[in-house]
GROMACS .gro file of C-alpha atoms in nm:
model
  306
    1MET     CA    1  -0.014   0.025   0.026
    2ALA     CA    2   0.142   0.398  -0.125
    3THR     CA    3   0.176   0.587   0.187
    4ARG     CA    4   0.080   0.895   0.237
    5TYR     CA    5   0.390   1.090   0.082
    6GLU     CA    6   0.377   0.869  -0.195
    7GLN     CA    7  -0.026   0.892  -0.244
    8TYR     CA    8   0.035   1.304  -0.206
    9LEU     CA    9   0.304   1.267  -0.479
   10ALA     CA   10   0.099   1.119  -0.720
   11GLU     CA   11  -0.164   1.331  -0.684
   12ALA     CA   12   0.028   1.652  -0.648
   13LEU     CA   13   0.243   1.549  -1.016
   14ASN     CA   14  -0.098   1.553  -1.193
   15VAL     CA   15  -0.111   1.893  -1.097
   16GLU     CA   16  -0.133   2.095  -1.477
   17LYS     CA   17   0.043   2.408  -1.561
   18THR     CA   18  -0.121   2.732  -1.602
   19ASP     CA   19  -0.090   2.952  -1.899
   20SER     CA   20  -0.281   3.231  -1.778
   21GLU     CA   21   0.097   3.357  -1.613
   22ALA     CA   22   0.313   3.305  -1.915
   23SER     CA   23   0.554   3.537  -1.984
   24SER     CA   24   0.458   3.763  -2.281
   25ASN     CA   25   0.759   3.615  -2.490
   26LEU     CA   26   0.891   3.318  -2.398
   27ASP     CA   27   1.167   3.322  -2.647
   28ASP     CA   28   1.331   3.678  -2.521
   29PRO     CA   29   1.227   3.678  -2.163
   30GLY     CA   30   1.363   4.015  -2.010
   31PHE     CA   31   1.649   4.096  -1.719
   32PHE     CA   32   1.319   4.105  -1.454
   33ASP     CA   33   1.196   3.800  -1.602
   34VAL     CA   34   1.522   3.557  -1.584
   35LEU     CA   35   1.562   3.736  -1.204
   36ALA     CA   36   1.252   3.599  -1.071
   37GLN     CA   37   1.306   3.242  -1.271
   38SER     CA   38   1.637   3.206  -1.119
   39ILE     CA   39   1.529   3.307  -0.816
   40ASP     CA   40   1.218   2.999  -0.849
   41GLU     CA   41   1.505   2.809  -0.928
   42LEU     CA   42   1.769   2.894  -0.663
   43GLN     CA   43   1.414   2.818  -0.422
   44ALA     CA   44   1.315   2.504  -0.604
   45THR     CA   45   1.660   2.347  -0.547
   46GLY     CA   46   1.630   2.444  -0.185
   47TYR     CA   47   1.321   2.301  -0.113
   48ALA     CA   48   1.443   1.967  -0.280
   49GLY     CA   49   1.764   2.000  -0.006
   50VAL     CA   50   1.462   1.998   0.208
   51ARG     CA   51   1.308   1.676   0.039
   52VAL     CA   52   1.627   1.476   0.048
   53LEU     CA   53   1.653   1.506   0.448
   54GLY     CA   54   1.284   1.405   0.475
   55GLU     CA   55   1.431   1.137   0.284
   56ALA     CA   56   1.710   1.054   0.469
   57PHE     CA   57   1.548   1.038   0.816
   58GLY     CA   58   1.227   0.892   0.682
   59ASN     CA   59   1.007   1.185   0.789
   60GLU     CA   60   0.721   1.234   0.566
   61ALA     CA   61   0.635   1.562   0.609
   62LEU     CA   62   0.955   1.693   0.518
   63GLN     CA   63   0.955   1.500   0.247
   64ARG     CA   64   0.601   1.655   0.128
   65ILE     CA   65   0.700   2.032   0.224
   66GLY     CA   66   1.007   1.948  -0.015
   67THR     CA   67   0.799   1.824  -0.298
   68GLU     CA   68   0.550   2.071  -0.274
   69GLY     CA   69   0.789   2.354  -0.302
   70VAL     CA   70   0.999   2.204  -0.585
   71ILE     CA   71   0.697   2.183  -0.772
   72ARG     CA   72   0.530   2.545  -0.718
   73ASN     CA   73   0.877   2.708  -0.791
   74GLU     CA   74   0.923   2.475  -1.123
   75GLN     CA   75   0.607   2.548  -1.256
   76SER     CA   76   0.671   2.945  -1.165
   77ALA     CA   77   0.966   2.956  -1.340
   78ALA     CA   78   0.840   2.770  -1.663
   79LYS     CA   79   0.596   3.062  -1.671
   80TYR     CA   80   0.942   3.309  -1.788
   81GLY     CA   81   1.084   3.111  -2.086
   82ARG     CA   82   1.413   2.959  -2.197
   83PRO     CA   83   1.667   3.216  -2.069
   84MET     CA   84   1.920   3.296  -2.359
   85THR     CA   85   2.247   3.052  -2.402
   86VAL     CA   86   2.578   3.105  -2.517
   87GLU     CA   87   2.531   2.927  -2.776
   88ASP     CA   88   2.284   3.180  -2.903
   89ILE     CA   89   2.517   3.508  -2.968
   90ASN     CA   90   2.629   3.552  -3.244
   91SER     CA   91   2.730   3.941  -3.255
   92VAL     CA   92   2.893   4.178  -3.037
   93GLY     CA   93   2.512   4.318  -2.955
   94ASP     CA   94   2.387   3.927  -2.873
   95ALA     CA   95   2.715   3.907  -2.621
   96ALA     CA   96   2.604   4.190  -2.462
   97ASP     CA   97   2.230   4.119  -2.380
   98TRP     CA   98   2.413   3.772  -2.275
   99LEU     CA   99   2.580   3.954  -2.014
  100PHE     CA  100   2.352   4.217  -1.892
  101THR     CA  101   2.025   4.083  -1.960
  102ASN     CA  102   2.055   3.684  -1.907
  103ALA     CA  103   2.393   3.577  -1.764
  104LEU     CA  104   2.377   3.856  -1.425
  105PRO     CA  105   2.044   3.789  -1.336
  106GLN     CA  106   2.080   3.427  -1.337
  107VAL     CA  107   2.387   3.453  -1.048
  108ILE     CA  108   2.277   3.758  -0.875
  109PRO     CA  109   2.033   3.529  -0.640
  110SER     CA  110   2.337   3.269  -0.590
  111ILE     CA  111   2.596   3.566  -0.467
  112ALA     CA  112   2.283   3.735  -0.279
  113ALA     CA  113   2.283   3.396  -0.092
  114SER     CA  114   2.613   3.265  -0.044
  115LEU     CA  115   2.869   3.541   0.032
  116PRO     CA  116   2.673   3.748   0.327
  117LEU     CA  117   2.656   3.360   0.502
  118ALA     CA  118   3.030   3.328   0.436
  119ILE     CA  119   3.159   3.676   0.569
  120VAL     CA  120   2.895   3.630   0.843
  121GLY     CA  121   3.044   3.281   0.931
  122GLY     CA  122   3.368   3.422   0.895
  123LEU     CA  123   3.316   3.723   1.145
  124ALA     CA  124   3.150   3.519   1.383
  125GLY     CA  125   3.399   3.247   1.409
  126SER     CA  126   3.638   3.479   1.468
  127ALA     CA  127   3.453   3.535   1.790
  128LEU     CA  128   3.265   3.293   1.883
  129LEU     CA  129   3.531   2.961   1.759
  130PRO     CA  130   3.753   2.845   2.059
  131ALA     CA  131   4.108   3.034   2.077
  132ALA     CA  132   4.235   2.684   2.100
  133LEU     CA  133   4.197   2.652   1.741
  134GLY     CA  134   4.459   2.979   1.689
  135THR     CA  135   4.500   3.260   1.565
  136ALA     CA  136   4.174   3.491   1.511
  137ALA     CA  137   4.254   3.500   1.174
  138THR     CA  138   4.234   3.143   1.166
  139ARG     CA  139   3.884   3.107   1.354
  140LEU     CA  140   3.790   3.386   1.123
  141ALA     CA  141   3.925   3.124   0.805
  142VAL     CA  142   3.727   2.870   0.977
  143GLY     CA  143   3.362   3.015   1.023
  144GLY     CA  144   3.395   3.201   0.725
  145ALA     CA  145   3.464   2.780   0.600
  146ILE     CA  146   3.145   2.697   0.769
  147GLY     CA  147   2.963   2.961   0.664
  148SER     CA  148   3.009   2.906   0.295
  149PHE     CA  149   2.994   2.510   0.292
  150LEU     CA  150   2.700   2.413   0.472
  151PRO     CA  151   2.417   2.607   0.247
  152SER     CA  152   2.627   2.519  -0.035
  153ALA     CA  153   2.655   2.140   0.049
  154PHE     CA  154   2.263   2.146   0.108
  155LEU     CA  155   2.188   2.322  -0.157
  156GLY     CA  156   2.416   2.106  -0.377
  157ALA     CA  157   2.182   1.776  -0.234
  158GLY     CA  158   1.905   1.945  -0.399
  159GLU     CA  159   2.066   1.995  -0.739
  160VAL     CA  160   2.206   1.615  -0.696
  161ASP     CA  161   1.808   1.537  -0.599
  162ARG     CA  162   1.639   1.732  -0.873
  163GLU     CA  163   1.876   1.589  -1.147
  164MET     CA  164   1.808   1.241  -1.042
  165LYS     CA  165   1.445   1.232  -1.010
  166GLY     CA  166   1.458   1.459  -1.341
  167ARG     CA  167   1.613   1.130  -1.512
  168LEU     CA  168   1.371   0.893  -1.351
  169ASP     CA  169   1.055   1.031  -1.200
  170ASP     CA  170   0.988   1.228  -0.900
  171GLY     CA  171   0.913   0.859  -0.642
  172PHE     CA  172   1.296   0.757  -0.709
  173GLN     CA  173   1.448   0.801  -0.399
  174ASP     CA  174   1.870   0.813  -0.342
  175PRO     CA  175   1.903   1.047  -0.027
  176LEU     CA  176   2.251   0.953   0.019
  177ALA     CA  177   2.387   0.961  -0.324
  178ALA     CA  178   2.243   1.354  -0.292
  179LEU     CA  179   2.391   1.422   0.052
  180GLY     CA  180   2.753   1.274  -0.073
  181GLY     CA  181   2.728   1.493  -0.407
  182GLY     CA  182   2.591   1.746  -0.169
  183ALA     CA  183   2.919   1.779   0.016
  184ILE     CA  184   3.178   1.783  -0.259
  185ILE     CA  185   3.004   2.056  -0.442
  186GLY     CA  186   2.989   2.229  -0.100
  187ALA     CA  187   3.368   2.180  -0.109
  188LEU     CA  188   3.416   2.293  -0.394
  189ASP     CA  189   3.214   2.618  -0.401
  190THR     CA  190   3.447   2.659  -0.061
  191ALA     CA  191   3.761   2.635  -0.229
  192ALA     CA  192   3.615   2.813  -0.515
  193LEU     CA  193   3.469   3.155  -0.284
  194ALA     CA  194   3.785   3.158  -0.021
  195PHE     CA  195   4.006   3.232  -0.287
  196GLY     CA  196   3.798   3.548  -0.460
  197LEU     CA  197   3.760   3.657  -0.160
  198LYS     CA  198   4.125   3.708  -0.106
  199GLY     CA  199   4.140   4.054   0.098
  200VAL     CA  200   3.779   4.105   0.141
  201ILE     CA  201   3.665   3.975   0.488
  202PRO     CA  202   4.048   4.047   0.634
  203GLN     CA  203   3.960   4.426   0.540
  204LEU     CA  204   3.571   4.395   0.605
  205ALA     CA  205   3.637   4.280   0.926
  206LYS     CA  206   3.924   4.543   1.023
  207LYS     CA  207   3.710   4.845   0.873
  208ILE     CA  208   3.396   4.734   1.186
  209GLY     CA  209   3.707   4.704   1.454
  210VAL     CA  210   3.588   4.291   1.487
  211GLY     CA  211   3.920   4.261   1.692
  212ASP     CA  212   3.940   4.595   1.881
  213LYS     CA  213   3.598   4.493   2.003
  214PHE     CA  214   3.717   4.129   2.111
  215GLY     CA  215   4.052   4.217   2.237
  216LEU     CA  216   4.229   4.046   1.941
  217GLN     CA  217   4.543   4.203   1.893
  218ALA     CA  218   4.663   3.875   1.706
  219PHE     CA  219   4.406   3.967   1.452
  220ASN     CA  220   4.481   4.281   1.318
  221ASP     CA  221   4.836   4.218   1.320
  222THR     CA  222   4.771   3.965   1.082
  223VAL     CA  223   4.530   4.198   0.920
  224ASP     CA  224   4.811   4.448   0.845
  225SER     CA  225   5.042   4.208   0.731
  226LEU     CA  226   4.813   4.039   0.455
  227VAL     CA  227   4.723   4.419   0.346
  228GLU     CA  228   5.074   4.515   0.353
  229ARG     CA  229   5.181   4.181   0.155
  230GLY     CA  230   4.928   4.233  -0.137
  231VAL     CA  231   4.988   4.589  -0.196
  232THR     CA  232   5.131   4.658  -0.538
  233PRO     CA  233   5.159   4.972  -0.767
  234SER     CA  234   4.862   4.936  -0.960
  235ILE     CA  235   4.519   4.885  -0.803
  236ALA     CA  236   4.401   4.846  -1.115
  237LYS     CA  237   4.576   4.609  -1.240
  238ARG     CA  238   4.550   4.398  -0.913
  239ALA     CA  239   4.229   4.399  -0.929
  240MET     CA  240   4.222   4.336  -1.307
  241ALA     CA  241   4.408   4.022  -1.261
  242GLN     CA  242   4.252   3.868  -0.961
  243GLY     CA  243   3.908   3.945  -1.125
  244LEU     CA  244   4.014   3.742  -1.440
  245VAL     CA  245   4.135   3.454  -1.198
  246ALA     CA  246   3.899   3.438  -0.942
  247ALA     CA  247   3.590   3.472  -1.313
  248VAL     CA  248   3.820   3.129  -1.454
  249ALA     CA  249   3.862   2.958  -1.064
  250GLU     CA  250   3.471   3.036  -1.019
  251GLY     CA  251   3.364   2.896  -1.376
  252SER     CA  252   3.600   2.584  -1.396
  253THR     CA  253   3.446   2.494  -1.044
  254GLU     CA  254   3.100   2.558  -1.163
  255ALA     CA  255   3.163   2.360  -1.487
  256SER     CA  256   3.307   2.083  -1.260
  257GLN     CA  257   2.937   2.051  -1.064
  258GLU     CA  258   2.763   2.052  -1.360
  259PHE     CA  259   2.969   1.771  -1.477
  260LEU     CA  260   2.980   1.632  -1.079
  261LYS     CA  261   2.643   1.622  -1.113
  262ASP     CA  262   2.524   1.433  -1.442
  263ARG     CA  263   2.820   1.176  -1.353
  264ILE     CA  264   2.612   1.073  -0.978
  265ALA     CA  265   2.296   1.108  -1.138
  266GLU     CA  266   2.383   0.878  -1.393
  267ALA     CA  267   2.515   0.638  -1.189
  268ASN     CA  268   2.259   0.619  -0.894
  269THR     CA  269   1.938   0.637  -1.180
  270GLY     CA  270   2.122   0.435  -1.516
  271VAL     CA  271   2.032   0.719  -1.723
  272ALA     CA  272   2.299   0.938  -1.931
  273SER     CA  273   2.238   1.272  -2.040
  274GLU     CA  274   2.236   1.365  -2.423
  275GLU     CA  275   2.618   1.442  -2.482
  276GLN     CA  276   2.523   1.770  -2.689
  277GLU     CA  277   2.315   1.868  -2.349
  278LEU     CA  278   2.577   1.782  -2.108
  279VAL     CA  279   2.783   2.003  -2.305
  280SER     CA  280   2.627   2.270  -2.347
  281ASN     CA  281   2.544   2.242  -1.945
  282LEU     CA  282   2.942   2.257  -1.913
  283ILE     CA  283   2.959   2.550  -2.138
  284ASN     CA  284   2.683   2.744  -2.016
  285SER     CA  285   2.773   2.655  -1.610
  286PHE     CA  286   3.148   2.782  -1.710
  287ALA     CA  287   3.040   3.135  -1.851
  288LEU     CA  288   2.778   3.179  -1.558
  289GLY     CA  289   3.035   3.065  -1.302
  290ALA     CA  290   3.322   3.343  -1.429
  291VAL     CA  291   3.063   3.582  -1.444
  292GLY     CA  292   2.945   3.548  -1.092
  293GLY     CA  293   3.324   3.554  -0.941
  294SER     CA  294   3.490   3.823  -1.196
  295PRO     CA  295   3.317   4.106  -1.002
  296ILE     CA  296   3.442   3.870  -0.622
  297GLY     CA  297   3.785   3.902  -0.765
  298LEU     CA  298   3.810   4.256  -0.859
  299VAL     CA  299   3.651   4.379  -0.552
  300ALA     CA  300   3.892   4.145  -0.347
  301GLY     CA  301   4.207   4.305  -0.573
  302GLY     CA  302   4.107   4.603  -0.542
  303LEU     CA  303   4.153   4.589  -0.151
  304ARG     CA  304   4.431   4.373  -0.135
  305ALA     CA  305   4.646   4.623  -0.332
  306ARG     CA  306   4.549   4.920  -0.089
   0.00000   0.00000   0.00000
């Protein structure tokens, strides 16, 4: 006999998508259409993470909440149409349209969700973690890593779960594979963000007086030495260099995560993606990652050069 969750799932999957709120032009969504769609997709992934936890602990309430959220947000995202991809670029004008109307609104939600958590985690870690872990700078790094890793791993588990269920059906469950894949995705994200944020967290913490507030003289000493080593004759050159390297690092990270998600889904469902689709996903993941990583690197490079 089907469980209550399975009965609910069967009913939920029969809900028809409404066309009444569809975007007027599904082939050419605008900036705010893509932004709203990206927020819906991020929320759907978050709800998928909740669903994974429900499956892992056998909690039907969490599974129901997660599935309901995924369905609701996927239906909402579908009404905005397909964003422009790298393959659609045929001219300089197309490239500008892709960057400002499609790429930026796709990366803004994830940056807005992850960057503050990493910074807050770093500042909280420097103040709250025990001194036995090391200097204030070490605790700052540990706190920032935790603040970056946990939400990224949670969302990563949701991404893997959605990919696996998309290849078979929403009744497929493999929470351990989703959680394991999410942990690797979280680790990759944390490493990429840590590289991009070189110079940001130390400068920010120094400016708001965290060291003085908590009596951490070693913290300020460490910050001063880092800033001194980061100074170069040209702030602009340093910022550009850091921005380019961060763009490549984040782009490579996103492409690696996309490939990892595909391999995990295929290994656990037995269903392979089409080669052309996978290549397209890797190219566009790299491009969007580069767009998201470059501004963080530019800011970090500028701060390090001051």
